[in-house]
């Protein structure tokens, strides 16, 4: 009887020590490639800011700063939205990302729709005569490749590059007492939504 009690006590002590030894270890709560297996410890919602050219994080038409969010629905798919302002007015985006190798492998393919509201502006006067430029609303369809990396427990950083396809002409017209100069026309053409997508974004993971 004493032998059985001693064996039971020894087994209990062994199990207790083993449990305590593993308590401090990080045990992934998902398989390889799973959102729950990433260094962000399973936080599924990224929120933060974005900067770049035509990127889907919420920037305006040229460069600027926007706010963006991305929600990972499953291991290989996320959806998100952004809002910001640029040279073509306020911009709102909706995007979706596919992680072919799983989110913990970081690489993603992204598709987005970005709608620029357009706006009115008064260009600097030339010979005491100014001109008003009215930019029409414009929408682009963006396709890009990206890389997302975790920064500690909650931080993240993402890079993307691709192309924004204009779905409408992004027109503008003027009113005033003079014509646009060649330089002003070039700036307006260059600032239209569409073209090369380059972006960097970062922030914190929550939920």
PDB file of C-alpha atoms in Angstrom, residues 48-170:
ATOM      1  CA  UNK A  48      -2.471  51.983 -38.676  1.00  0.00           C
ATOM      2  CA  UNK A  49      -1.320  54.532 -41.213  1.00  0.00           C
ATOM      3  CA  UNK A  50      -0.121  54.383 -44.797  1.00  0.00           C
ATOM      4  CA  UNK A  51       2.060  56.486 -47.101  1.00  0.00           C
ATOM      5  CA  UNK A  52       3.001  56.220 -50.769  1.00  0.00           C
ATOM      6  CA  UNK A  53       1.865  56.540 -54.400  1.00  0.00           C
ATOM      7  CA  UNK A  54      -1.606  55.281 -55.381  1.00  0.00           C
ATOM      8  CA  UNK A  55      -1.452  52.613 -52.702  1.00  0.00           C
ATOM      9  CA  UNK A  56      -4.577  50.963 -51.384  1.00  0.00           C
ATOM     10  CA  UNK A  57      -3.910  51.928 -47.801  1.00  0.00           C
ATOM     11  CA  UNK A  58      -5.991  55.068 -48.166  1.00  0.00           C
ATOM     12  CA  UNK A  59      -3.732  57.638 -49.811  1.00  0.00           C
ATOM     13  CA  UNK A  60      -4.827  60.283 -52.211  1.00  0.00           C
ATOM     14  CA  UNK A  61      -3.905  60.399 -55.859  1.00  0.00           C
ATOM     15  CA  UNK A  62      -0.257  61.408 -55.558  1.00  0.00           C
ATOM     16  CA  UNK A  63       1.312  61.242 -52.103  1.00  0.00           C
ATOM     17  CA  UNK A  64      -0.121  61.745 -48.670  1.00  0.00           C
ATOM     18  CA  UNK A  65      -1.044  59.995 -45.451  1.00  0.00           C
ATOM     19  CA  UNK A  66      -4.079  57.809 -44.827  1.00  0.00           C
ATOM     20  CA  UNK A  67      -5.595  55.523 -42.208  1.00  0.00           C
ATOM     21  CA  UNK A  68      -6.105  51.854 -42.989  1.00  0.00           C
ATOM     22  CA  UNK A  69      -7.366  48.622 -41.432  1.00  0.00           C
ATOM     23  CA  UNK A  70      -7.023  44.986 -42.482  1.00  0.00           C
ATOM     24  CA  UNK A  71      -8.980  42.065 -40.981  1.00  0.00           C
ATOM     25  CA  UNK A  72      -7.702  38.519 -41.472  1.00  0.00           C
ATOM     26  CA  UNK A  73     -10.817  36.388 -41.836  1.00  0.00           C
ATOM     27  CA  UNK A  74      -8.966  33.074 -42.225  1.00  0.00           C
ATOM     28  CA  UNK A  75      -5.361  31.985 -42.538  1.00  0.00           C
ATOM     29  CA  UNK A  76      -5.082  32.868 -46.227  1.00  0.00           C
ATOM     30  CA  UNK A  77      -7.523  35.739 -46.725  1.00  0.00           C
ATOM     31  CA  UNK A  78      -8.074  39.245 -45.346  1.00  0.00           C
ATOM     32  CA  UNK A  79     -10.232  42.258 -46.213  1.00  0.00           C
ATOM     33  CA  UNK A  80      -9.747  45.896 -45.358  1.00  0.00           C
ATOM     34  CA  UNK A  81     -10.474  49.553 -46.006  1.00  0.00           C
ATOM     35  CA  UNK A  82      -8.733  52.906 -45.902  1.00  0.00           C
ATOM     36  CA  UNK A  83      -9.388  56.621 -46.053  1.00  0.00           C
ATOM     37  CA  UNK A  84      -7.102  59.558 -46.781  1.00  0.00           C
ATOM     38  CA  UNK A  85      -6.573  62.673 -48.860  1.00  0.00           C
ATOM     39  CA  UNK A  86      -4.312  63.564 -51.753  1.00  0.00           C
ATOM     40  CA  UNK A  87      -4.084  65.885 -54.741  1.00  0.00           C
ATOM     41  CA  UNK A  88      -7.292  64.476 -56.237  1.00  0.00           C
ATOM     42  CA  UNK A  89      -9.344  64.947 -53.084  1.00  0.00           C
ATOM     43  CA  UNK A  90     -10.498  62.543 -50.401  1.00  0.00           C
ATOM     44  CA  UNK A  91      -9.996  58.897 -51.187  1.00  0.00           C
ATOM     45  CA  UNK A  92     -11.737  55.751 -49.935  1.00  0.00           C
ATOM     46  CA  UNK A  93     -10.505  52.241 -50.637  1.00  0.00           C
ATOM     47  CA  UNK A  94     -11.605  48.666 -50.131  1.00  0.00           C
ATOM     48  CA  UNK A  95      -9.127  45.830 -50.557  1.00  0.00           C
ATOM     49  CA  UNK A  96      -8.653  42.100 -50.202  1.00  0.00           C
ATOM     50  CA  UNK A  97      -5.435  40.166 -49.648  1.00  0.00           C
ATOM     51  CA  UNK A  98      -4.597  36.556 -50.415  1.00  0.00           C
ATOM     52  CA  UNK A  99      -1.617  34.936 -48.650  1.00  0.00           C
ATOM     53  CA  UNK A 100      -0.711  31.986 -50.929  1.00  0.00           C
ATOM     54  CA  UNK A 101       1.721  30.512 -48.384  1.00  0.00           C
ATOM     55  CA  UNK A 102      -0.231  31.488 -45.276  1.00  0.00           C
ATOM     56  CA  UNK A 103      -0.079  34.762 -43.389  1.00  0.00           C
ATOM     57  CA  UNK A 104       2.894  33.670 -41.289  1.00  0.00           C
ATOM     58  CA  UNK A 105       4.929  33.508 -44.535  1.00  0.00           C
ATOM     59  CA  UNK A 106       4.191  37.216 -45.031  1.00  0.00           C
ATOM     60  CA  UNK A 107       3.855  37.491 -48.842  1.00  0.00           C
ATOM     61  CA  UNK A 108       0.463  38.542 -50.213  1.00  0.00           C
ATOM     62  CA  UNK A 109      -1.413  39.416 -53.411  1.00  0.00           C
ATOM     63  CA  UNK A 110      -3.738  42.393 -53.095  1.00  0.00           C
ATOM     64  CA  UNK A 111      -6.629  43.713 -55.133  1.00  0.00           C
ATOM     65  CA  UNK A 112      -8.360  47.009 -54.337  1.00  0.00           C
ATOM     66  CA  UNK A 113     -10.879  49.554 -55.527  1.00  0.00           C
ATOM     67  CA  UNK A 114     -10.043  53.180 -54.750  1.00  0.00           C
ATOM     68  CA  UNK A 115     -12.520  56.025 -55.235  1.00  0.00           C
ATOM     69  CA  UNK A 116     -11.220  59.587 -55.352  1.00  0.00           C
ATOM     70  CA  UNK A 117     -13.907  62.206 -54.747  1.00  0.00           C
ATOM     71  CA  UNK A 118     -12.145  64.983 -56.676  1.00  0.00           C
ATOM     72  CA  UNK A 119     -11.995  68.579 -55.472  1.00  0.00           C
ATOM     73  CA  UNK A 120     -11.663  72.221 -56.450  1.00  0.00           C
ATOM     74  CA  UNK A 121      -8.546  74.331 -56.000  1.00  0.00           C
ATOM     75  CA  UNK A 122      -7.277  77.799 -56.898  1.00  0.00           C
ATOM     76  CA  UNK A 123      -3.843  77.788 -58.512  1.00  0.00           C
ATOM     77  CA  UNK A 124      -1.291  80.476 -57.752  1.00  0.00           C
ATOM     78  CA  UNK A 125      -1.796  83.676 -59.627  1.00  0.00           C
ATOM     79  CA  UNK A 126       0.323  84.516 -62.631  1.00  0.00           C
ATOM     80  CA  UNK A 127       0.506  88.207 -63.610  1.00  0.00           C
ATOM     81  CA  UNK A 128      -2.179  88.836 -60.949  1.00  0.00           C
ATOM     82  CA  UNK A 129      -4.568  86.440 -62.717  1.00  0.00           C
ATOM     83  CA  UNK A 130      -5.579  83.097 -61.167  1.00  0.00           C
ATOM     84  CA  UNK A 131      -7.330  79.982 -62.424  1.00  0.00           C
ATOM     85  CA  UNK A 132      -9.661  77.545 -60.688  1.00  0.00           C
ATOM     86  CA  UNK A 133      -9.268  73.803 -61.324  1.00  0.00           C
ATOM     87  CA  UNK A 134     -12.174  71.413 -60.777  1.00  0.00           C
ATOM     88  CA  UNK A 135     -11.172  67.749 -60.616  1.00  0.00           C
ATOM     89  CA  UNK A 136     -13.868  65.141 -61.270  1.00  0.00           C
ATOM     90  CA  UNK A 137     -14.290  61.973 -59.212  1.00  0.00           C
ATOM     91  CA  UNK A 138     -12.206  59.000 -60.363  1.00  0.00           C
ATOM     92  CA  UNK A 139     -11.961  55.311 -59.491  1.00  0.00           C
ATOM     93  CA  UNK A 140      -9.055  52.906 -59.913  1.00  0.00           C
ATOM     94  CA  UNK A 141      -8.665  49.142 -59.663  1.00  0.00           C
ATOM     95  CA  UNK A 142      -5.347  48.297 -58.008  1.00  0.00           C
ATOM     96  CA  UNK A 143      -3.328  45.095 -58.208  1.00  0.00           C
ATOM     97  CA  UNK A 144      -0.164  44.706 -56.154  1.00  0.00           C
ATOM     98  CA  UNK A 145       2.282  42.364 -54.467  1.00  0.00           C
ATOM     99  CA  UNK A 146       3.172  42.906 -50.842  1.00  0.00           C
ATOM    100  CA  UNK A 147       5.117  41.752 -47.833  1.00  0.00           C
ATOM    101  CA  UNK A 148       3.857  41.993 -44.243  1.00  0.00           C
ATOM    102  CA  UNK A 149       6.108  41.540 -41.239  1.00  0.00           C
ATOM    103  CA  UNK A 150       5.440  41.447 -37.499  1.00  0.00           C
ATOM    104  CA  UNK A 151       7.257  43.896 -35.253  1.00  0.00           C
ATOM    105  CA  UNK A 152       7.207  42.418 -31.770  1.00  0.00           C
ATOM    106  CA  UNK A 153       3.977  41.183 -30.210  1.00  0.00           C
ATOM    107  CA  UNK A 154       1.559  43.701 -31.741  1.00  0.00           C
ATOM    108  CA  UNK A 155       3.438  45.905 -34.201  1.00  0.00           C
ATOM    109  CA  UNK A 156       3.463  45.314 -37.973  1.00  0.00           C
ATOM    110  CA  UNK A 157       4.919  46.786 -41.132  1.00  0.00           C
ATOM    111  CA  UNK A 158       3.857  46.186 -44.745  1.00  0.00           C
ATOM    112  CA  UNK A 159       5.241  47.086 -48.173  1.00  0.00           C
ATOM    113  CA  UNK A 160       3.477  46.885 -51.529  1.00  0.00           C
ATOM    114  CA  UNK A 161       4.145  47.565 -55.203  1.00  0.00           C
ATOM    115  CA  UNK A 162       1.910  47.241 -58.239  1.00  0.00           C
ATOM    116  CA  UNK A 163      -0.251  49.157 -60.683  1.00  0.00           C
ATOM    117  CA  UNK A 164      -3.481  51.187 -60.426  1.00  0.00           C
ATOM    118  CA  UNK A 165      -5.759  50.939 -63.481  1.00  0.00           C
ATOM    119  CA  UNK A 166      -8.037  53.926 -64.094  1.00  0.00           C
ATOM    120  CA  UNK A 167     -11.668  52.921 -64.575  1.00  0.00           C
ATOM    121  CA  UNK A 168     -12.636  56.426 -65.742  1.00  0.00           C
ATOM    122  CA  UNK A 169     -10.669  59.285 -67.346  1.00  0.00           C
ATOM    123  CA  UNK A 170     -10.020  61.400 -64.192  1.00  0.00           C
TER     124      UNK A 170
END
